[in-house]
Amino acid sequence: MPGWSCLVTGAGGFLGQRIVHLLVQEKDLEEVRVLDKVFRPETREEFFNLQTKTKVTMLEGDILDAQYLRRACQGISVVIHSAAVIDVMGESPRETVMDVNLKGTQKLLEACVQASVPAFIYTSSIEVAGPSSYKEIVVNGNEEEQHENTSFHPYPYSKKMGEKAVLAANGRTLKDGGTLLTCSLRPMYIYGEGSQFLSDTIIKALKNNDILGIVGKFSTANPVYVSNAAWAHILAARGLRDPKKSPNIQGQFYYISDDTPHQSYDDLNYNLSKKWGFHRDSRWVPPLPLLYWLGFLLEVVSFLLRPIYNYQPPFNRHLVTVSNTVFTFSYKKAQRDLGYEPPVSWEEAREKTSEWIGSLVEQHKGTLNTKTQ
């Protein structure tokens, strides 16, 4: 197939960076354009030093700037849209989350039509499927079961509406007369080295005598390692570029998990960090229904204080629900249609993440020692 080019939005993010690293290894990829609102200096340097023949063009711009998006899409063969505001705690205004995650996606789709980009891959989220209630139980769910999150919390709602817009755009006529082909990937909770969430968890634990905070004691999840989630995007790009080979993926969504054992979020954090002397928190945890209603009370307090003080509760109903439910999904459909096999095993993923946690521990303890001197 002739040379091609790819635009990755959210390229400075945890998943976006991995996608770029795998993309530049693709043969015949002439250019990758990496787009984000602002790149951290270390990310900029990392992209600058990529060992590749592929041209890497860095673009800093707003996903809500339609003209900028149209210029960014000019001459592009595939768009991978992983930019999003991920907000479980409700720290960002609802309008911001809806603007970036829904309006930004709609504007990018329109830019693809105007610039005649034939393929569009959307990084969706497991939260599009749910859980809608802490009572919901899904074990090895699949795409045919049609799980849909009925919550109006801005993050899952905006991602759900964004995904609907992407899948509805499949088959749209492009400006040059071609056809737009789209698909959507719904990764599970993504872990691995570079995860901001994991980093925050470890730093909090270091300040708490190496005791890990309680995140989701009642959950059963099947998290996905970051490189495996990124690999699924590469396969989707190949599939949409060669529709004759993979006619089934157009207009479809896929759950992306791997062979990480099903476990609670608390067990995952412990399994990744125990090598460095971290312990589980053995304190009593209220039953799930009580936790849920405590979350509701905290939200009410936050709402009542808003005119005079911006109180951020330690947790809310949405966090209690997503982090304490039995909610696991199979990757069989991605295996069948995309040829997806997770390239990184659980053992390797655990080892790599654990080594990275070790470097965080060293770095943080070094900072603490400097402060005490």
mmCIF file of C-alpha atoms in Angstrom:
data_model
loop_
_atom_site.group_PDB
_atom_site.id
_atom_site.type_symbol
_atom_site.label_atom_id
_atom_site.label_comp_id
_atom_site.label_asym_id
_atom_site.label_seq_id
_atom_site.Cartn_x
_atom_site.Cartn_y
_atom_site.Cartn_z
ATOM 1 C CA MET A 1 0.000 0.000 0.000
ATOM 2 C CA PRO A 2 1.257 3.539 -0.717
ATOM 3 C CA GLY A 3 2.782 5.792 1.958
ATOM 4 C CA TRP A 4 0.310 7.179 4.482
ATOM 5 C CA SER A 5 0.100 9.733 7.274
ATOM 6 C CA CYS A 6 -1.616 9.814 10.657
ATOM 7 C CA LEU A 7 -2.839 12.503 13.039
ATOM 8 C CA VAL A 8 -2.964 11.570 16.755
ATOM 9 C CA THR A 9 -4.897 13.896 19.082
ATOM 10 C CA GLY A 10 -4.115 13.815 22.797
ATOM 11 C CA ALA A 11 -0.648 12.650 21.736
ATOM 12 C CA GLY A 12 0.985 14.037 24.879
ATOM 13 C CA GLY A 13 -1.206 11.881 27.124
ATOM 14 C CA PHE A 14 -0.475 8.548 28.783
ATOM 15 C CA LEU A 15 -2.080 6.449 26.011
ATOM 16 C CA GLY A 16 -1.408 8.927 23.175
ATOM 17 C CA GLN A 17 2.374 8.720 23.657
ATOM 18 C CA ARG A 18 2.286 4.905 23.432
ATOM 19 C CA ILE A 19 0.224 5.056 20.258
ATOM 20 C CA VAL A 20 2.821 7.369 18.674
ATOM 21 C CA HIS A 21 5.717 5.078 19.724
ATOM 22 C CA LEU A 22 4.034 2.093 18.038
ATOM 23 C CA LEU A 23 2.890 4.080 14.988
ATOM 24 C CA VAL A 24 6.382 5.187 13.978
ATOM 25 C CA GLN A 25 7.341 1.514 13.664
ATOM 26 C CA GLU A 26 4.682 1.006 10.957
ATOM 27 C CA LYS A 27 6.094 0.573 7.483
ATOM 28 C CA ASP A 28 5.145 3.151 4.837
ATOM 29 C CA LEU A 29 4.094 5.691 7.479
ATOM 30 C CA GLU A 30 5.520 8.897 6.051
ATOM 31 C CA GLU A 31 4.330 11.370 8.687
ATOM 32 C CA VAL A 32 2.741 11.343 12.112
ATOM 33 C CA ARG A 33 1.258 14.612 13.345
ATOM 34 C CA VAL A 34 1.037 14.747 17.116
ATOM 35 C CA LEU A 35 -1.570 17.175 18.411
ATOM 36 C CA ASP A 36 -2.183 18.352 21.959
ATOM 37 C CA LYS A 37 -3.157 21.588 23.633
ATOM 38 C CA VAL A 38 0.257 21.872 25.334
ATOM 39 C CA PHE A 39 3.160 19.388 25.381
ATOM 40 C CA ARG A 40 5.207 18.959 28.537
ATOM 41 C CA PRO A 41 8.935 19.692 27.880
ATOM 42 C CA GLU A 42 9.877 16.019 28.528
ATOM 43 C CA THR A 43 7.227 14.790 26.042
ATOM 44 C CA ARG A 44 8.424 17.286 23.442
ATOM 45 C CA GLU A 45 11.974 16.006 23.913
ATOM 46 C CA GLU A 46 10.829 12.376 23.758
ATOM 47 C CA PHE A 47 9.068 12.900 20.405
ATOM 48 C CA PHE A 48 12.005 14.904 19.103
ATOM 49 C CA ASN A 49 14.394 12.008 19.887
ATOM 50 C CA LEU A 50 12.286 9.212 18.360
ATOM 51 C CA GLN A 51 14.501 6.865 16.332
ATOM 52 C CA THR A 52 12.422 6.725 13.161
ATOM 53 C CA LYS A 53 12.390 7.519 9.452
ATOM 54 C CA THR A 54 8.840 8.805 9.872
ATOM 55 C CA LYS A 55 8.492 12.588 9.962
ATOM 56 C CA VAL A 56 7.115 13.678 13.372
ATOM 57 C CA THR A 57 5.277 17.019 13.284
ATOM 58 C CA MET A 58 4.288 18.550 16.626
ATOM 59 C CA LEU A 59 1.120 20.636 16.698
ATOM 60 C CA GLU A 60 -0.126 22.605 19.694
ATOM 61 C CA GLY A 61 -3.714 23.691 19.277
ATOM 62 C CA ASP A 62 -7.240 23.599 20.622
ATOM 63 C CA ILE A 63 -9.571 20.717 19.735
ATOM 64 C CA LEU A 64 -12.389 23.319 19.613
ATOM 65 C CA ASP A 65 -10.681 25.428 16.909
ATOM 66 C CA ALA A 66 -12.378 24.217 13.695
ATOM 67 C CA GLN A 67 -9.982 26.051 11.325
ATOM 68 C CA TYR A 68 -6.920 24.737 13.129
ATOM 69 C CA LEU A 69 -8.307 21.188 12.980
ATOM 70 C CA ARG A 70 -8.957 21.466 9.247
ATOM 71 C CA ARG A 71 -5.337 22.518 8.660
ATOM 72 C CA ALA A 72 -4.086 19.708 10.915
ATOM 73 C CA CYS A 73 -6.127 17.151 8.908
ATOM 74 C CA GLN A 74 -4.921 18.322 5.466
ATOM 75 C CA GLY A 75 -3.342 15.404 3.567
ATOM 76 C CA ILE A 76 -3.896 12.920 6.445
ATOM 77 C CA SER A 77 -4.920 9.282 5.834
ATOM 78 C CA VAL A 78 -5.971 8.258 9.380
ATOM 79 C CA VAL A 79 -7.028 10.201 12.482
ATOM 80 C CA ILE A 80 -6.660 8.573 15.912
ATOM 81 C CA HIS A 81 -8.647 10.692 18.331
ATOM 82 C CA SER A 82 -7.490 10.022 21.900
ATOM 83 C CA ALA A 83 -7.786 13.577 23.287
ATOM 84 C CA ALA A 84 -10.268 13.871 26.164
ATOM 85 C CA VAL A 85 -10.903 15.438 29.529
ATOM 86 C CA ILE A 86 -10.945 12.447 31.905
ATOM 87 C CA ASP A 87 -12.749 13.565 35.028
ATOM 88 C CA VAL A 88 -14.155 11.054 37.513
ATOM 89 C CA MET A 89 -14.203 13.407 40.506
ATOM 90 C CA GLY A 90 -16.163 16.241 38.885
ATOM 91 C CA GLU A 91 -13.272 18.709 39.250
ATOM 92 C CA SER A 92 -13.763 20.243 35.781
ATOM 93 C CA PRO A 93 -16.890 22.241 34.929
ATOM 94 C CA ARG A 94 -19.489 20.115 33.124
ATOM 95 C CA GLU A 95 -19.362 22.512 30.159
ATOM 96 C CA THR A 96 -15.591 21.985 29.728
ATOM 97 C CA VAL A 97 -15.932 18.182 29.724
ATOM 98 C CA MET A 98 -18.846 18.273 27.248
ATOM 99 C CA ASP A 99 -17.067 20.809 25.002
ATOM 100 C CA VAL A 100 -13.820 18.850 24.675
ATOM 101 C CA ASN A 101 -15.225 15.313 24.648
ATOM 102 C CA LEU A 102 -18.313 15.872 22.496
ATOM 103 C CA LYS A 103 -18.004 19.177 20.589
ATOM 104 C CA GLY A 104 -14.283 18.583 19.985
ATOM 105 C CA THR A 105 -15.073 15.157 18.512
ATOM 106 C CA GLN A 106 -17.840 16.591 16.290
ATOM 107 C CA LYS A 107 -15.532 19.380 15.043
ATOM 108 C CA LEU A 108 -12.765 16.860 14.312
ATOM 109 C CA LEU A 109 -15.187 14.647 12.347
ATOM 110 C CA GLU A 110 -16.260 17.699 10.326
ATOM 111 C CA ALA A 111 -12.592 18.603 9.686
ATOM 112 C CA CYS A 112 -12.046 15.044 8.386
ATOM 113 C CA VAL A 113 -14.974 15.401 5.972
ATOM 114 C CA GLN A 114 -13.714 18.797 4.723
ATOM 115 C CA ALA A 115 -10.072 17.592 4.411
ATOM 116 C CA SER A 116 -11.168 14.221 2.931
ATOM 117 C CA VAL A 117 -9.587 12.026 5.627
ATOM 118 C CA PRO A 118 -10.873 8.492 4.942
ATOM 119 C CA ALA A 119 -10.368 6.829 8.363
ATOM 120 C CA PHE A 120 -11.209 7.850 11.948
ATOM 121 C CA ILE A 121 -10.502 5.862 15.140
ATOM 122 C CA TYR A 122 -12.053 7.025 18.400
ATOM 123 C CA THR A 123 -10.594 6.215 21.812
ATOM 124 C CA SER A 124 -13.755 5.634 23.788
ATOM 125 C CA SER A 125 -13.980 4.307 27.354
ATOM 126 C CA ILE A 126 -15.364 1.344 29.268
ATOM 127 C CA GLU A 127 -17.481 3.950 31.096
ATOM 128 C CA VAL A 128 -19.617 4.289 27.955
ATOM 129 C CA ALA A 129 -20.948 0.820 28.850
ATOM 130 C CA GLY A 130 -21.252 1.545 32.565
ATOM 131 C CA PRO A 131 -21.511 0.708 35.369
ATOM 132 C CA SER A 132 -24.652 2.804 35.818
ATOM 133 C CA SER A 133 -25.265 1.455 39.333
ATOM 134 C CA TYR A 134 -23.083 -0.087 42.038
ATOM 135 C CA LYS A 135 -25.479 -3.082 41.948
ATOM 136 C CA GLU A 136 -24.693 -3.839 38.289
ATOM 137 C CA ILE A 137 -22.702 -7.036 37.665
ATOM 138 C CA VAL A 138 -21.100 -7.872 34.308
ATOM 139 C CA VAL A 139 -18.666 -10.778 33.932
ATOM 140 C CA ASN A 140 -16.869 -11.201 30.582
ATOM 141 C CA GLY A 141 -19.380 -8.940 28.846
ATOM 142 C CA ASN A 142 -19.380 -8.543 25.068
ATOM 143 C CA GLU A 143 -20.441 -6.051 22.379
ATOM 144 C CA GLU A 144 -23.651 -7.916 21.496
ATOM 145 C CA GLU A 145 -25.049 -7.395 25.018
ATOM 146 C CA GLN A 146 -25.527 -3.649 24.395
ATOM 147 C CA HIS A 147 -24.531 -2.300 27.797
ATOM 148 C CA GLU A 148 -25.105 1.448 28.011
ATOM 149 C CA ASN A 149 -24.304 3.840 30.817
ATOM 150 C CA THR A 150 -27.492 5.716 31.805
ATOM 151 C CA SER A 151 -25.623 8.146 34.090
ATOM 152 C CA PHE A 152 -25.561 11.859 33.267
ATOM 153 C CA HIS A 153 -22.176 12.329 34.930
ATOM 154 C CA PRO A 154 -20.272 14.520 32.422
ATOM 155 C CA TYR A 155 -17.401 12.099 31.684
ATOM 156 C CA PRO A 156 -19.276 8.890 30.726
ATOM 157 C CA TYR A 157 -22.111 10.900 29.140
ATOM 158 C CA SER A 158 -19.759 13.005 26.967
ATOM 159 C CA LYS A 159 -17.769 9.913 25.901
ATOM 160 C CA LYS A 160 -20.981 8.032 25.081
ATOM 161 C CA MET A 161 -22.316 10.893 22.949
ATOM 162 C CA GLY A 162 -18.881 11.339 21.306
ATOM 163 C CA GLU A 163 -18.798 7.647 20.378
ATOM 164 C CA LYS A 164 -22.349 7.820 18.957
ATOM 165 C CA ALA A 165 -21.288 10.762 16.758
ATOM 166 C CA VAL A 166 -18.234 8.824 15.505
ATOM 167 C CA LEU A 167 -20.121 5.625 14.671
ATOM 168 C CA ALA A 168 -22.973 7.600 13.044
ATOM 169 C CA ALA A 169 -20.387 9.339 10.802
ATOM 170 C CA ASN A 170 -19.294 6.004 9.312
ATOM 171 C CA GLY A 171 -20.162 6.053 5.602
ATOM 172 C CA ARG A 172 -20.312 9.877 5.309
ATOM 173 C CA THR A 173 -19.272 11.277 1.944
ATOM 174 C CA LEU A 174 -15.998 13.203 2.008
ATOM 175 C CA LYS A 175 -15.379 16.448 0.151
ATOM 176 C CA ASP A 176 -13.382 14.626 -2.561
ATOM 177 C CA GLY A 177 -16.209 12.079 -3.039
ATOM 178 C CA GLY A 178 -14.576 9.354 -0.931
ATOM 179 C CA THR A 179 -16.150 7.677 2.108
ATOM 180 C CA LEU A 180 -15.339 8.173 5.785
ATOM 181 C CA LEU A 181 -14.814 4.899 7.701
ATOM 182 C CA THR A 182 -14.911 4.962 11.511
ATOM 183 C CA CYS A 183 -14.620 2.655 14.503
ATOM 184 C CA SER A 184 -14.371 3.014 18.262
ATOM 185 C CA LEU A 185 -12.258 1.273 20.915
ATOM 186 C CA ARG A 186 -13.376 0.977 24.531
ATOM 187 C CA PRO A 187 -10.325 0.179 26.678
ATOM 188 C CA MET A 188 -10.747 -1.032 30.248
ATOM 189 C CA TYR A 189 -9.007 0.934 33.034
ATOM 190 C CA ILE A 190 -5.485 1.481 31.607
ATOM 191 C CA TYR A 191 -2.424 0.937 33.803
ATOM 192 C CA GLY A 192 1.323 0.968 33.211
ATOM 193 C CA GLU A 193 4.413 3.125 33.602
ATOM 194 C CA GLY A 194 3.573 6.792 33.167
ATOM 195 C CA SER A 195 0.041 6.527 34.610
ATOM 196 C CA GLN A 196 -0.822 9.725 36.487
ATOM 197 C CA PHE A 197 -3.362 7.855 38.601
ATOM 198 C CA LEU A 198 -0.797 5.222 39.657
ATOM 199 C CA SER A 199 1.794 7.914 40.301
ATOM 200 C CA ASP A 200 -0.637 9.816 42.592
ATOM 201 C CA THR A 201 -1.516 6.556 44.405
ATOM 202 C CA ILE A 202 2.158 5.753 45.086
ATOM 203 C CA ILE A 203 3.081 9.276 46.228
ATOM 204 C CA LYS A 204 0.087 9.313 48.620
ATOM 205 C CA ALA A 205 1.153 5.918 49.986
ATOM 206 C CA LEU A 206 4.729 7.128 50.530
ATOM 207 C CA LYS A 207 3.342 9.935 52.710
ATOM 208 C CA ASN A 208 1.231 7.371 54.600
ATOM 209 C CA ASN A 209 3.923 4.904 55.811
ATOM 210 C CA ASP A 210 3.774 2.911 52.543
ATOM 211 C CA ILE A 211 0.094 2.030 53.064
ATOM 212 C CA LEU A 212 -1.899 2.089 49.823
ATOM 213 C CA GLY A 213 -5.170 3.994 49.901
ATOM 214 C CA ILE A 214 -8.468 2.138 49.534
ATOM 215 C CA VAL A 215 -9.748 2.710 45.996
ATOM 216 C CA GLY A 216 -12.064 -0.131 45.067
ATOM 217 C CA LYS A 217 -12.163 -2.913 47.632
ATOM 218 C CA PHE A 218 -15.449 -4.365 46.316
ATOM 219 C CA SER A 219 -14.554 -4.279 42.611
ATOM 220 C CA THR A 220 -13.688 -6.978 40.117
ATOM 221 C CA ALA A 221 -12.080 -5.423 37.046
ATOM 222 C CA ASN A 222 -9.932 -6.542 34.118
ATOM 223 C CA PRO A 223 -7.513 -3.654 33.596
ATOM 224 C CA VAL A 224 -5.524 -3.364 30.363
ATOM 225 C CA TYR A 225 -1.813 -2.581 30.057
ATOM 226 C CA VAL A 226 -1.130 0.672 28.197
ATOM 227 C CA SER A 227 0.931 -0.848 25.336
ATOM 228 C CA ASN A 228 -1.783 -3.429 24.649
ATOM 229 C CA ALA A 229 -4.449 -0.696 24.490
ATOM 230 C CA ALA A 230 -2.188 1.289 22.117
ATOM 231 C CA TRP A 231 -1.597 -1.799 19.921
ATOM 232 C CA ALA A 232 -5.351 -2.162 19.358
ATOM 233 C CA HIS A 233 -5.328 1.365 17.847
ATOM 234 C CA ILE A 234 -2.577 0.370 15.393
ATOM 235 C CA LEU A 235 -4.583 -2.681 14.289
ATOM 236 C CA ALA A 236 -7.730 -0.550 13.875
ATOM 237 C CA ALA A 237 -5.739 1.896 11.703
ATOM 238 C CA ARG A 238 -4.529 -0.983 9.525
ATOM 239 C CA GLY A 239 -8.059 -2.369 9.267
ATOM 240 C CA LEU A 240 -9.686 0.921 8.226
ATOM 241 C CA ARG A 241 -6.894 1.637 5.721
ATOM 242 C CA ASP A 242 -7.508 -1.691 3.983
ATOM 243 C CA PRO A 243 -11.304 -2.144 4.077
ATOM 244 C CA LYS A 244 -11.189 -5.165 1.750
ATOM 245 C CA LYS A 245 -9.184 -7.099 4.342
ATOM 246 C CA SER A 246 -11.267 -5.990 7.348
ATOM 247 C CA PRO A 247 -14.770 -5.088 6.133
ATOM 248 C CA ASN A 248 -16.355 -5.908 9.508
ATOM 249 C CA ILE A 249 -14.816 -3.146 11.597
ATOM 250 C CA GLN A 250 -16.471 -0.144 9.957
ATOM 251 C CA GLY A 251 -18.983 1.543 12.254
ATOM 252 C CA GLN A 252 -18.187 -0.922 15.068
ATOM 253 C CA PHE A 253 -16.990 -0.571 18.671
ATOM 254 C CA TYR A 254 -14.665 -2.938 20.521
ATOM 255 C CA TYR A 255 -13.871 -3.691 24.164
ATOM 256 C CA ILE A 256 -10.106 -3.733 24.641
ATOM 257 C CA SER A 257 -8.800 -5.809 27.538
ATOM 258 C CA ASP A 258 -5.885 -8.257 27.830
ATOM 259 C CA ASP A 259 -4.786 -11.194 29.980
ATOM 260 C CA THR A 260 -4.304 -9.184 33.171
ATOM 261 C CA PRO A 261 -6.043 -11.316 35.861
ATOM 262 C CA HIS A 262 -9.468 -10.191 37.032
ATOM 263 C CA GLN A 263 -8.905 -8.462 40.391
ATOM 264 C CA SER A 264 -9.990 -5.495 42.480
ATOM 265 C CA TYR A 265 -8.371 -2.108 41.856
ATOM 266 C CA ASP A 266 -6.841 -2.324 45.344
ATOM 267 C CA ASP A 267 -5.314 -5.729 44.547
ATOM 268 C CA LEU A 268 -3.938 -4.382 41.253
ATOM 269 C CA ASN A 269 -2.204 -1.471 43.025
ATOM 270 C CA TYR A 270 -0.793 -3.897 45.601
ATOM 271 C CA ASN A 271 0.393 -6.442 42.990
ATOM 272 C CA LEU A 272 2.188 -3.711 41.058
ATOM 273 C CA SER A 273 3.886 -2.149 44.081
ATOM 274 C CA LYS A 274 4.438 -4.855 46.751
ATOM 275 C CA LYS A 275 8.048 -5.393 45.565
ATOM 276 C CA TRP A 276 8.831 -1.948 47.050
ATOM 277 C CA GLY A 277 7.345 -2.694 50.471
ATOM 278 C CA PHE A 278 3.862 -1.226 50.021
ATOM 279 C CA HIS A 279 0.986 -2.702 52.051
ATOM 280 C CA ARG A 280 -2.770 -2.919 51.710
ATOM 281 C CA ASP A 281 -4.863 -0.750 54.025
ATOM 282 C CA SER A 282 -6.470 -3.103 56.568
ATOM 283 C CA ARG A 283 -8.933 -0.565 57.977
ATOM 284 C CA TRP A 284 -12.653 -1.308 58.035
ATOM 285 C CA VAL A 285 -14.536 -0.067 54.961
ATOM 286 C CA PRO A 286 -18.259 0.767 55.176
ATOM 287 C CA PRO A 287 -20.596 -1.487 53.124
ATOM 288 C CA LEU A 288 -21.083 -0.372 49.523
ATOM 289 C CA PRO A 289 -24.641 1.076 49.898
ATOM 290 C CA LEU A 290 -23.444 3.187 52.849
ATOM 291 C CA LEU A 291 -20.371 4.385 50.875
ATOM 292 C CA TYR A 292 -22.674 5.383 48.012
ATOM 293 C CA TRP A 293 -24.947 7.490 50.228
ATOM 294 C CA LEU A 294 -21.948 9.053 51.981
ATOM 295 C CA GLY A 295 -20.797 10.074 48.499
ATOM 296 C CA PHE A 296 -24.204 11.664 47.919
ATOM 297 C CA LEU A 297 -23.987 13.608 51.206
ATOM 298 C CA LEU A 298 -20.517 14.891 50.283
ATOM 299 C CA GLU A 299 -21.855 16.067 46.904
ATOM 300 C CA VAL A 300 -24.690 17.935 48.659
ATOM 301 C CA VAL A 301 -22.196 19.628 51.027
ATOM 302 C CA SER A 302 -20.002 20.592 48.038
ATOM 303 C CA PHE A 303 -23.029 22.026 46.198
ATOM 304 C CA LEU A 304 -24.223 24.059 49.217
ATOM 305 C CA LEU A 305 -20.753 25.484 49.881
ATOM 306 C CA ARG A 306 -20.090 26.392 46.239
ATOM 307 C CA PRO A 307 -21.143 30.095 46.480
ATOM 308 C CA ILE A 308 -18.557 30.692 49.232
ATOM 309 C CA TYR A 309 -16.006 27.861 48.998
ATOM 310 C CA ASN A 310 -14.944 25.339 46.351
ATOM 311 C CA TYR A 311 -15.029 22.124 48.404
ATOM 312 C CA GLN A 312 -13.766 19.043 46.523
ATOM 313 C CA PRO A 313 -15.112 15.909 48.268
ATOM 314 C CA PRO A 314 -12.681 12.962 48.683
ATOM 315 C CA PHE A 315 -15.151 10.805 46.745
ATOM 316 C CA ASN A 316 -18.590 10.952 45.098
ATOM 317 C CA ARG A 317 -21.290 8.527 43.948
ATOM 318 C CA HIS A 318 -19.748 8.183 40.503
ATOM 319 C CA LEU A 319 -16.324 7.224 41.915
ATOM 320 C CA VAL A 320 -17.903 4.726 44.346
ATOM 321 C CA THR A 321 -19.824 3.139 41.452
ATOM 322 C CA VAL A 322 -17.015 2.863 38.860
ATOM 323 C CA SER A 323 -14.406 1.668 41.360
ATOM 324 C CA ASN A 324 -16.481 -0.891 43.302
ATOM 325 C CA THR A 325 -18.479 -2.829 40.728
ATOM 326 C CA VAL A 326 -17.982 -6.298 39.234
ATOM 327 C CA PHE A 327 -17.486 -5.172 35.622
ATOM 328 C CA THR A 328 -15.314 -7.197 33.214
ATOM 329 C CA PHE A 329 -15.294 -7.569 29.431
ATOM 330 C CA SER A 330 -13.890 -10.007 26.875
ATOM 331 C CA TYR A 331 -11.699 -8.937 23.917
ATOM 332 C CA LYS A 332 -12.941 -11.780 21.645
ATOM 333 C CA LYS A 333 -14.603 -9.482 19.087
ATOM 334 C CA ALA A 334 -11.382 -7.416 18.726
ATOM 335 C CA GLN A 335 -9.488 -10.691 18.369
ATOM 336 C CA ARG A 336 -11.851 -11.843 15.609
ATOM 337 C CA ASP A 337 -12.169 -8.594 13.612
ATOM 338 C CA LEU A 338 -8.894 -6.754 14.292
ATOM 339 C CA GLY A 339 -6.615 -9.753 14.791
ATOM 340 C CA TYR A 340 -5.905 -8.340 18.271
ATOM 341 C CA GLU A 341 -3.652 -10.432 20.507
ATOM 342 C CA PRO A 342 -2.162 -8.552 23.485
ATOM 343 C CA PRO A 343 1.595 -8.339 22.701
ATOM 344 C CA VAL A 344 2.565 -7.793 26.370
ATOM 345 C CA SER A 345 1.805 -10.528 28.934
ATOM 346 C CA TRP A 346 0.569 -9.808 32.470
ATOM 347 C CA GLU A 347 3.955 -10.905 33.891
ATOM 348 C CA GLU A 348 5.856 -8.487 31.660
ATOM 349 C CA ALA A 349 3.360 -5.654 32.197
ATOM 350 C CA ARG A 350 3.566 -6.135 35.977
ATOM 351 C CA GLU A 351 7.381 -6.203 35.887
ATOM 352 C CA LYS A 352 7.685 -3.040 33.744
ATOM 353 C CA THR A 353 5.136 -1.131 35.831
ATOM 354 C CA SER A 354 6.761 -2.294 39.074
ATOM 355 C CA GLU A 355 10.212 -1.114 37.893
ATOM 356 C CA TRP A 356 8.737 2.291 37.071
ATOM 357 C CA ILE A 357 7.108 2.452 40.534
ATOM 358 C CA GLY A 358 10.570 1.707 41.959
ATOM 359 C CA SER A 359 11.997 4.729 40.140
ATOM 360 C CA LEU A 360 9.139 6.889 41.541
ATOM 361 C CA VAL A 361 9.918 5.678 45.067
ATOM 362 C CA GLU A 362 13.615 6.491 44.653
ATOM 363 C CA GLN A 363 12.870 9.907 43.178
ATOM 364 C CA HIS A 364 10.334 10.801 45.859
ATOM 365 C CA LYS A 365 12.454 9.573 48.770
ATOM 366 C CA GLY A 366 15.340 11.596 47.336
ATOM 367 C CA THR A 367 13.112 14.706 47.359
ATOM 368 C CA LEU A 368 12.025 14.034 50.965
ATOM 369 C CA ASN A 369 15.652 13.584 52.098
ATOM 370 C CA THR A 370 16.650 16.883 50.457
ATOM 371 C CA LYS A 371 13.801 18.677 52.279
ATOM 372 C CA THR A 372 14.811 17.257 55.673
ATOM 373 C CA GLN A 373 18.482 18.165 55.358
#
